[in-house]
CSV table of C-alpha atoms and ligand atoms in Angstrom, one decimal:
chain,number,residue,atom,x,y,z
A,1,MET,CA,88.3,178.5,-134.4
A,2,SER,CA,91.5,180.3,-133.8
A,3,ARG,CA,94.4,177.9,-133.5
A,4,HIS,CA,95.8,180.0,-130.6
A,5,SER,CA,92.7,179.0,-128.6
A,6,ASN,CA,92.0,175.7,-126.9
A,7,THR,CA,88.3,176.3,-127.2
A,8,LEU,CA,85.7,175.3,-129.9
A,9,ARG,CA,82.1,176.2,-129.9
A,10,ALA,CA,79.1,174.5,-131.5
A,11,GLN,CA,75.4,175.0,-131.8
A,12,SER,CA,73.1,172.0,-132.1
A,13,PRO,CA,69.5,172.7,-133.1
A,14,GLY,CA,66.3,170.9,-132.1
A,15,LYS,CA,64.1,169.0,-134.7
A,16,LEU,CA,60.5,168.5,-135.3
A,17,ASN,CA,59.0,165.4,-136.8
A,18,LEU,CA,56.5,166.6,-139.4
A,19,THR,CA,55.6,163.0,-140.0
A,20,PHE,CA,56.3,160.0,-137.9
A,21,ASP,CA,55.2,156.5,-138.7
A,22,ILE,CA,56.2,153.0,-137.8
A,23,LEU,CA,56.2,150.5,-140.7
A,24,GLY,CA,57.2,147.3,-138.9
A,25,ASP,CA,59.8,145.5,-136.9
A,26,LEU,CA,63.6,145.3,-137.5
A,27,PRO,CA,66.0,142.7,-136.2
A,28,GLY,CA,67.3,143.4,-132.8
A,29,GLY,CA,64.1,144.7,-131.4
A,30,TYR,CA,64.2,147.9,-133.3
A,31,HIS,CA,61.2,149.5,-135.1
A,32,GLU,CA,61.3,150.4,-138.8
A,33,VAL,CA,60.3,154.1,-138.9
A,34,GLU,CA,59.6,156.6,-141.6
A,35,THR,CA,59.8,160.2,-140.6
A,36,LEU,CA,60.1,163.6,-142.2
A,37,MET,CA,62.4,165.7,-139.9
A,38,GLN,CA,63.1,169.4,-139.9
A,39,THR,CA,65.7,171.4,-137.9
A,40,ILE,CA,64.5,174.7,-136.4
A,41,ASP,CA,66.2,177.8,-135.1
A,42,LEU,CA,66.1,176.8,-131.4
A,43,ALA,CA,69.6,175.5,-130.6
A,44,ASP,CA,71.8,174.4,-127.7
A,45,GLU,CA,75.2,175.9,-127.4
A,46,LEU,CA,78.2,173.8,-126.5
A,47,THR,CA,81.7,175.1,-125.5
A,48,PHE,CA,84.5,172.6,-125.6
A,49,THR,CA,87.9,173.3,-124.0
A,50,PHE,CA,90.9,171.0,-124.7
A,51,GLU,CA,93.8,170.5,-122.4
A,52,PRO,CA,96.7,168.0,-122.8
A,53,ALA,CA,96.3,165.2,-120.2
A,54,GLU,CA,97.6,161.7,-119.3
A,55,GLU,CA,94.4,160.0,-120.4
A,56,PHE,CA,91.4,160.8,-122.4
A,57,LEU,CA,88.8,162.5,-120.1
A,58,VAL,CA,85.5,164.1,-120.8
A,59,GLU,CA,83.8,166.3,-118.2
A,60,ILE,CA,80.5,168.1,-118.5
A,61,THR,CA,81.5,170.9,-116.3
A,62,SER,CA,78.2,172.8,-116.3
A,63,VAL,CA,74.7,172.9,-117.7
A,64,GLU,CA,72.8,176.2,-118.0
A,65,PHE,CA,69.2,176.3,-119.1
A,66,ALA,CA,68.2,179.1,-121.5
A,67,GLY,CA,64.6,177.8,-121.3
A,68,PRO,CA,62.9,175.2,-119.1
A,69,THR,CA,65.1,173.1,-116.9
A,70,GLY,CA,65.4,169.4,-117.4
A,71,ASP,CA,67.2,166.3,-116.2
A,72,VAL,CA,70.5,166.3,-118.0
A,73,PRO,CA,73.1,163.8,-116.7
A,74,LEU,CA,76.5,165.4,-115.8
A,75,ASN,CA,78.3,162.0,-115.8
A,76,GLN,CA,79.4,159.6,-118.5
A,77,ASN,CA,75.8,158.9,-119.4
A,78,ASN,CA,75.6,162.2,-121.1
A,79,LEU,CA,75.4,161.7,-124.9
A,80,ILE,CA,78.3,164.2,-125.2
A,81,ALA,CA,80.6,162.0,-123.2
A,82,LYS,CA,79.4,158.9,-125.0
A,83,ALA,CA,80.1,160.5,-128.4
A,84,ALA,CA,83.6,161.7,-127.3
A,85,HIS,CA,84.6,158.3,-126.1
A,86,LEU,CA,83.3,156.6,-129.2
A,87,PHE,CA,85.3,159.1,-131.3
A,88,ARG,CA,88.4,158.4,-129.2
A,89,LYS,CA,88.0,154.6,-129.5
A,90,ASN,CA,88.1,155.0,-133.3
A,91,PHE,CA,91.2,157.3,-133.1
A,92,PRO,CA,93.5,155.5,-130.6
A,93,ASP,CA,97.0,156.6,-131.5
A,94,LYS,CA,97.0,160.3,-130.8
A,95,PRO,CA,97.8,162.4,-127.7
A,96,ASP,CA,95.3,162.4,-124.9
A,97,TYR,CA,93.2,165.4,-123.9
A,98,LYS,CA,90.9,166.4,-121.1
A,99,VAL,CA,87.8,167.7,-122.8
A,100,SER,CA,85.7,170.0,-120.7
A,101,VAL,CA,82.2,170.9,-122.0
A,102,HIS,CA,79.9,173.7,-121.0
A,103,LEU,CA,76.3,173.1,-122.2
A,104,ARG,CA,73.6,175.7,-122.6
A,105,LYS,CA,70.3,174.0,-123.2
A,106,ALA,CA,67.6,175.8,-125.2
A,107,VAL,CA,66.0,172.7,-126.7
A,108,PRO,CA,63.5,171.3,-124.2
A,109,VAL,CA,65.0,168.1,-122.6
A,110,ALA,CA,63.2,164.8,-123.2
A,111,GLY,CA,60.6,166.5,-125.3
A,112,GLY,CA,60.9,164.6,-128.6
A,113,MET,CA,63.1,167.3,-130.2
A,114,GLY,CA,66.3,165.3,-130.2
A,115,GLY,CA,68.3,167.7,-128.1
A,116,GLY,CA,70.7,165.0,-126.7
A,117,SER,CA,71.1,163.5,-130.2
A,118,GLY,CA,72.0,166.9,-131.6
A,119,ASN,CA,74.6,167.4,-128.8
A,120,ALA,CA,76.1,164.0,-129.7
A,121,ALA,CA,76.4,165.0,-133.4
A,122,ALA,CA,78.0,168.3,-132.3
A,123,THR,CA,80.6,166.4,-130.2
A,124,LEU,CA,81.6,164.2,-133.1
A,125,MET,CA,82.0,167.3,-135.4
A,126,VAL,CA,83.9,169.3,-132.9
A,127,LEU,CA,86.4,166.5,-132.1
A,128,ASN,CA,86.9,165.9,-135.8
A,129,LYS,CA,87.7,169.6,-136.3
A,130,TRP,CA,90.0,169.7,-133.2
A,131,PHE,CA,92.0,166.7,-134.4
A,132,LYS,CA,92.2,168.2,-138.0
A,133,SER,CA,89.6,165.9,-139.7
A,134,PRO,CA,90.9,162.4,-139.3
A,135,PHE,CA,87.5,161.0,-140.3
A,136,SER,CA,85.5,161.4,-143.5
A,137,ASP,CA,81.8,162.5,-143.4
A,138,SER,CA,80.7,159.0,-143.9
A,139,LYS,CA,82.8,157.6,-141.0
A,140,ILE,CA,81.4,160.4,-138.8
A,141,ALA,CA,77.9,159.4,-139.9
A,142,GLU,CA,78.6,155.7,-139.1
A,143,MET,CA,79.7,156.7,-135.6
A,144,ALA,CA,76.6,158.9,-135.2
A,145,SER,CA,74.4,156.0,-136.1
A,146,LYS,CA,75.9,153.9,-133.3
A,147,LEU,CA,75.1,156.6,-130.8
A,148,GLY,CA,71.4,156.8,-131.6
A,149,ALA,CA,69.0,156.6,-134.5
A,150,ASP,CA,68.4,160.4,-134.6
A,151,VAL,CA,72.1,161.4,-134.3
A,152,PRO,CA,73.1,161.2,-138.0
A,153,PHE,CA,70.2,163.6,-139.0
A,154,PHE,CA,71.8,166.4,-137.0
A,155,LEU,CA,75.1,166.3,-138.9
A,156,ASN,CA,73.5,168.0,-141.9
A,157,GLY,CA,70.0,168.9,-140.5
A,158,GLY,CA,67.6,170.8,-142.8
A,159,THR,CA,64.7,168.8,-144.1
A,160,GLN,CA,65.3,165.0,-144.4
A,161,ILE,CA,63.4,161.8,-144.5
A,162,GLY,CA,64.7,159.2,-142.1
A,163,ARG,CA,64.0,155.5,-142.8
A,164,HIS,CA,65.1,152.2,-141.3
A,165,ARG,CA,65.7,153.2,-137.6
A,166,GLY,CA,65.4,156.8,-138.7
A,167,ASN,CA,69.2,156.8,-139.5
A,168,VAL,CA,69.0,156.1,-143.3
A,169,LEU,CA,68.5,159.6,-144.6
A,170,SER,CA,67.4,161.3,-147.8
A,171,LYS,CA,67.6,165.1,-148.2
A,172,VAL,CA,64.6,167.1,-149.2
A,173,ASP,CA,65.2,170.4,-150.9
A,174,LEU,CA,62.7,173.0,-149.6
A,175,SER,CA,63.1,176.5,-150.9
A,176,ASN,CA,60.4,178.0,-148.6
A,177,GLU,CA,60.8,178.6,-144.8
A,178,LEU,CA,58.4,176.9,-142.5
A,179,HIS,CA,57.0,178.6,-139.4
A,180,PHE,CA,55.9,177.0,-136.1
A,181,LEU,CA,54.7,177.7,-132.6
A,182,ILE,CA,56.3,175.1,-130.4
A,183,VAL,CA,54.5,174.3,-127.1
A,184,GLY,CA,56.2,172.4,-124.4
A,185,PRO,CA,54.0,171.2,-121.6
A,186,LYS,CA,55.9,170.6,-118.3
A,187,LEU,CA,54.3,167.2,-118.0
A,188,PHE,CA,55.9,164.4,-116.1
A,189,GLY,CA,56.0,162.9,-119.6
A,190,LEU,CA,56.1,159.4,-120.8
A,191,GLN,CA,59.5,158.0,-121.5
A,192,THR,CA,60.3,157.2,-125.2
A,193,ALA,CA,60.7,153.5,-124.3
A,194,GLU,CA,57.3,153.5,-122.6
A,195,VAL,CA,55.6,155.0,-125.7
A,196,TYR,CA,57.2,152.4,-128.0
A,197,GLY,CA,56.1,149.7,-125.5
A,198,ALA,CA,52.5,150.9,-125.6
A,199,PHE,CA,52.7,150.9,-129.4
A,200,ASP,CA,53.9,147.3,-129.4
A,201,GLU,CA,50.9,146.3,-127.3
A,202,ASN,CA,48.5,147.7,-129.8
A,203,LYS,CA,50.4,146.6,-132.9
A,204,VAL,CA,49.1,149.0,-135.5
A,205,ASN,CA,52.1,149.0,-137.8
A,206,GLY,CA,51.9,151.4,-140.8
A,207,THR,CA,49.0,153.8,-140.6
A,208,ALA,CA,49.1,154.0,-144.5
A,209,THR,CA,47.9,157.6,-144.0
A,210,ILE,CA,51.1,159.2,-142.8
A,211,SER,CA,53.6,159.4,-145.7
A,212,ALA,CA,56.9,161.3,-145.4
A,213,THR,CA,57.3,161.3,-149.1
A,214,GLU,CA,53.9,162.8,-149.8
A,215,CYS,CA,54.3,165.4,-147.1
A,216,ALA,CA,57.8,166.4,-148.5
A,217,GLU,CA,56.4,166.6,-152.1
A,218,ALA,CA,53.5,168.7,-150.9
A,219,LEU,CA,55.8,171.1,-149.0
A,220,LYS,CA,58.1,171.3,-152.1
A,221,GLY,CA,55.0,172.3,-154.1
A,222,GLY,CA,54.7,175.3,-151.8
A,223,ASP,CA,51.0,174.7,-150.9
A,224,GLU,CA,51.5,174.6,-147.2
A,225,LYS,CA,47.7,174.4,-146.4
A,226,SER,CA,47.4,171.1,-148.4
A,227,ALA,CA,50.8,169.9,-147.1
A,228,SER,CA,49.6,170.4,-143.5
A,229,GLN,CA,47.0,167.7,-144.1
A,230,LYS,CA,49.9,165.3,-144.7
A,231,PHE,CA,51.5,165.9,-141.3
A,232,GLY,CA,51.0,163.2,-138.6
A,233,ASN,CA,52.4,161.1,-135.8
A,234,VAL,CA,51.5,157.5,-135.2
A,235,PHE,CA,52.2,158.0,-131.5
A,236,GLU,CA,49.6,160.7,-130.9
A,237,PRO,CA,46.6,158.4,-130.0
A,238,ILE,CA,48.8,156.4,-127.6
A,239,VAL,CA,50.2,159.4,-125.8
A,240,PHE,CA,46.9,161.4,-125.8
A,241,SER,CA,45.0,158.4,-124.3
A,242,ARG,CA,47.6,158.2,-121.5
A,243,ARG,CA,47.8,162.0,-121.0
A,244,PRO,CA,44.4,163.5,-121.7
A,245,GLU,CA,45.7,166.9,-120.7
A,246,LEU,CA,47.9,166.8,-123.7
A,247,GLN,CA,44.9,166.1,-125.9
A,248,PHE,CA,43.2,169.1,-124.3
A,249,ILE,CA,46.1,171.3,-125.2
A,250,ARG,CA,46.3,170.0,-128.7
A,251,ASN,CA,42.5,170.6,-129.2
A,252,ARG,CA,42.8,174.1,-127.8
A,253,LEU,CA,45.8,174.9,-130.0
A,254,THR,CA,43.9,173.7,-133.1
A,255,GLU,CA,41.1,176.1,-132.2
A,256,LEU,CA,43.5,179.0,-131.7
A,257,GLY,CA,44.7,178.8,-135.3
A,258,GLY,CA,47.4,177.6,-137.6
A,259,LEU,CA,47.4,175.0,-140.3
A,260,CYS,CA,47.7,172.0,-138.1
A,261,THR,CA,48.9,170.9,-134.6
A,262,HIS,CA,51.0,167.8,-134.0
A,263,MET,CA,53.3,166.1,-131.5
A,264,THR,CA,57.0,165.7,-132.3
A,265,GLY,CA,58.7,162.3,-131.7
A,266,SER,CA,57.3,160.5,-128.7
A,267,GLY,CA,56.2,163.9,-127.2
A,268,PRO,CA,55.2,165.6,-125.1
A,269,THR,CA,56.2,168.7,-127.2
A,270,LEU,CA,53.5,169.9,-129.6
A,271,TYR,CA,53.9,172.3,-132.5
A,272,VAL,CA,51.5,174.4,-134.5
A,273,PHE,CA,52.5,174.7,-138.2
A,274,THR,CA,51.5,178.2,-139.3
A,275,ALA,CA,51.3,180.2,-142.5
A,276,ASP,CA,53.9,182.7,-141.4
A,277,LYS,CA,55.8,184.0,-138.3
A,278,ALA,CA,53.1,186.6,-137.5
A,279,GLU,CA,50.5,183.8,-137.1
A,280,ALA,CA,52.7,181.9,-134.8
A,281,GLU,CA,53.3,185.0,-132.7
A,282,SER,CA,49.5,185.7,-132.6
A,283,ILE,CA,48.7,182.2,-131.4
A,284,GLN,CA,51.4,182.5,-128.8
A,285,ARG,CA,49.9,185.7,-127.4
A,286,LYS,CA,46.4,184.1,-127.3
A,287,LEU,CA,47.9,181.1,-125.5
A,288,VAL,CA,49.6,183.2,-122.9
A,289,ASP,CA,46.4,185.3,-122.3
A,290,GLU,CA,44.2,182.2,-122.0
A,291,GLN,CA,46.5,180.6,-119.5
A,292,ARG,CA,46.4,183.8,-117.3
A,293,ASP,CA,42.6,183.6,-117.2
A,294,VAL,CA,41.8,181.2,-114.4
A,295,THR,CA,38.1,181.1,-115.2
A,296,ASN,CA,38.5,179.2,-118.5
A,297,GLY,CA,39.1,175.5,-119.4
A,298,TRP,CA,42.9,175.5,-118.9
A,299,SER,CA,42.7,175.5,-115.1
A,300,ASN,CA,40.0,172.9,-115.1
A,301,HIS,CA,41.6,170.5,-117.5
A,302,CYS,CA,45.3,170.8,-116.8
A,303,ASP,CA,47.3,172.3,-114.1
A,304,LEU,CA,50.1,173.0,-116.5
A,305,ILE,CA,52.6,175.7,-117.2
A,306,LEU,CA,53.3,175.8,-120.9
A,307,ASN,CA,56.5,177.1,-122.5
A,308,SER,CA,56.2,178.3,-126.1
A,309,TRP,CA,58.6,179.3,-128.8
A,310,VAL,CA,58.1,180.9,-132.2
A,311,ALA,CA,60.4,179.0,-134.5
A,312,THR,CA,61.5,178.9,-138.1
A,313,SER,CA,62.9,176.0,-140.1
A,314,THR,CA,66.6,176.0,-140.9
A,315,LYS,CA,68.7,174.5,-143.6
A,316,ARG,CA,71.6,173.4,-141.4
A,317,GLY,CA,72.3,170.9,-138.7
A,318,VAL,CA,75.1,171.4,-136.2
A,319,ILE,CA,77.3,174.5,-136.7
A,320,VAL,CA,80.8,174.4,-135.4
A,321,ALA,CA,82.6,177.8,-135.0
B,401,LIG,P1,64.8,160.5,-127.1
B,401,LIG,O1,63.5,160.5,-128.0
B,401,LIG,O2,66.0,160.1,-127.8
B,401,LIG,O3,64.6,160.0,-125.8
B,401,LIG,P2,64.3,163.4,-126.8
B,401,LIG,O4,64.4,164.1,-128.0
B,401,LIG,O5,62.9,163.1,-126.3
B,401,LIG,O6,65.1,162.1,-126.9
B,401,LIG,P3,66.5,164.5,-125.2
B,401,LIG,O7,66.5,165.9,-124.8
B,401,LIG,O8,67.5,164.1,-126.2
B,401,LIG,O9,65.0,164.1,-125.6
B,401,LIG,O10,66.7,163.6,-123.9
B,401,LIG,C1,66.5,162.2,-123.7
B,401,LIG,C2,67.2,161.7,-122.5
B,401,LIG,O11,68.6,161.8,-122.7
B,401,LIG,C3,66.9,162.5,-121.2
B,401,LIG,O12,66.4,161.6,-120.3
B,401,LIG,C4,68.2,163.1,-120.8
B,401,LIG,O13,68.4,163.1,-119.4
B,401,LIG,C5,69.3,162.2,-121.5
B,401,LIG,N1,70.5,163.0,-122.0
B,401,LIG,C6,71.7,162.5,-122.1
B,401,LIG,N2,72.5,163.4,-122.6
B,401,LIG,C7,71.8,164.5,-122.9
B,401,LIG,C8,72.1,165.8,-123.4
B,401,LIG,N3,73.4,166.1,-123.8
B,401,LIG,N4,71.1,166.7,-123.5
B,401,LIG,C9,69.9,166.4,-123.1
B,401,LIG,N5,69.5,165.2,-122.6
B,401,LIG,C10,70.5,164.2,-122.5
């Protein structure tokens, strides 16, 4: 940032859940989760402009979609506004500002990639920088946790295991880059709360087969083929049974190649974990060709347009410039 400017910019990446399991219940109606999370090089861009004002105001002035459009609130329900107001509440004795935010979404909205959570983490980091770091990293992490279970992860990003609600984090040091083809079906997807509700009805806590630690260890060992067998998401059977077209896409992606195909978070975004970038690109080409061919299974099974992105793992969370 130049101090002559009243503008700060940030990038907040999307994440993939390489593993996602529910171990049990926590007080307050929360679920105890265990998940191996990974940031990727698909990121939203946020531009914050600060002007002195009589009271603290946050306005999301505009949202631009770099990829597929989605339903992003422009009012105080936006996680950016919620994060800014929480920051301000913890920092009461300073001059007020009007904070205007322009948001450019690249991370698919409501897709299980934590886009909104990343935006909230970016907001806390930008405000801390603008006000010359009144808060320590741990205080910022505490505020992040209040905004949502996924928000603390985005402060540092990279590869981390999330436990408790997903907000108690341990860093995993991976030296190798991971490659993915991300596939976002434009389904009128299930809401996250609906997926958790369906999970509760079935009550199958702890798959005992999906282990974030084992997956992290296997990835650290550098054998991606055997690591890919440790990937998994406890929500897949629930979501696939309610959205058979997603199961169809998953099966077809598995046939097209890659090491494994899974759903991130509560979906509906799927990702193919691949040996390298070239393999992800090759699957993407096959996918585009297949969807153009109206005589094959795609048109019979699902009237869907798929967006896809070749992505690589990153070692960082939010970047504030
Ligand atoms: P979650 O699993 O937490 O529901 P997600 O990763 O599936 O999240 P997000 O893109 O974070 O998906 O969006 C979740 C919901 O939050 C959407 O319904 C969206 O309208 C709302 N939302 C609020 N603020 C934002 C924001 N800044 N960016 C994207 N969505 C936002």
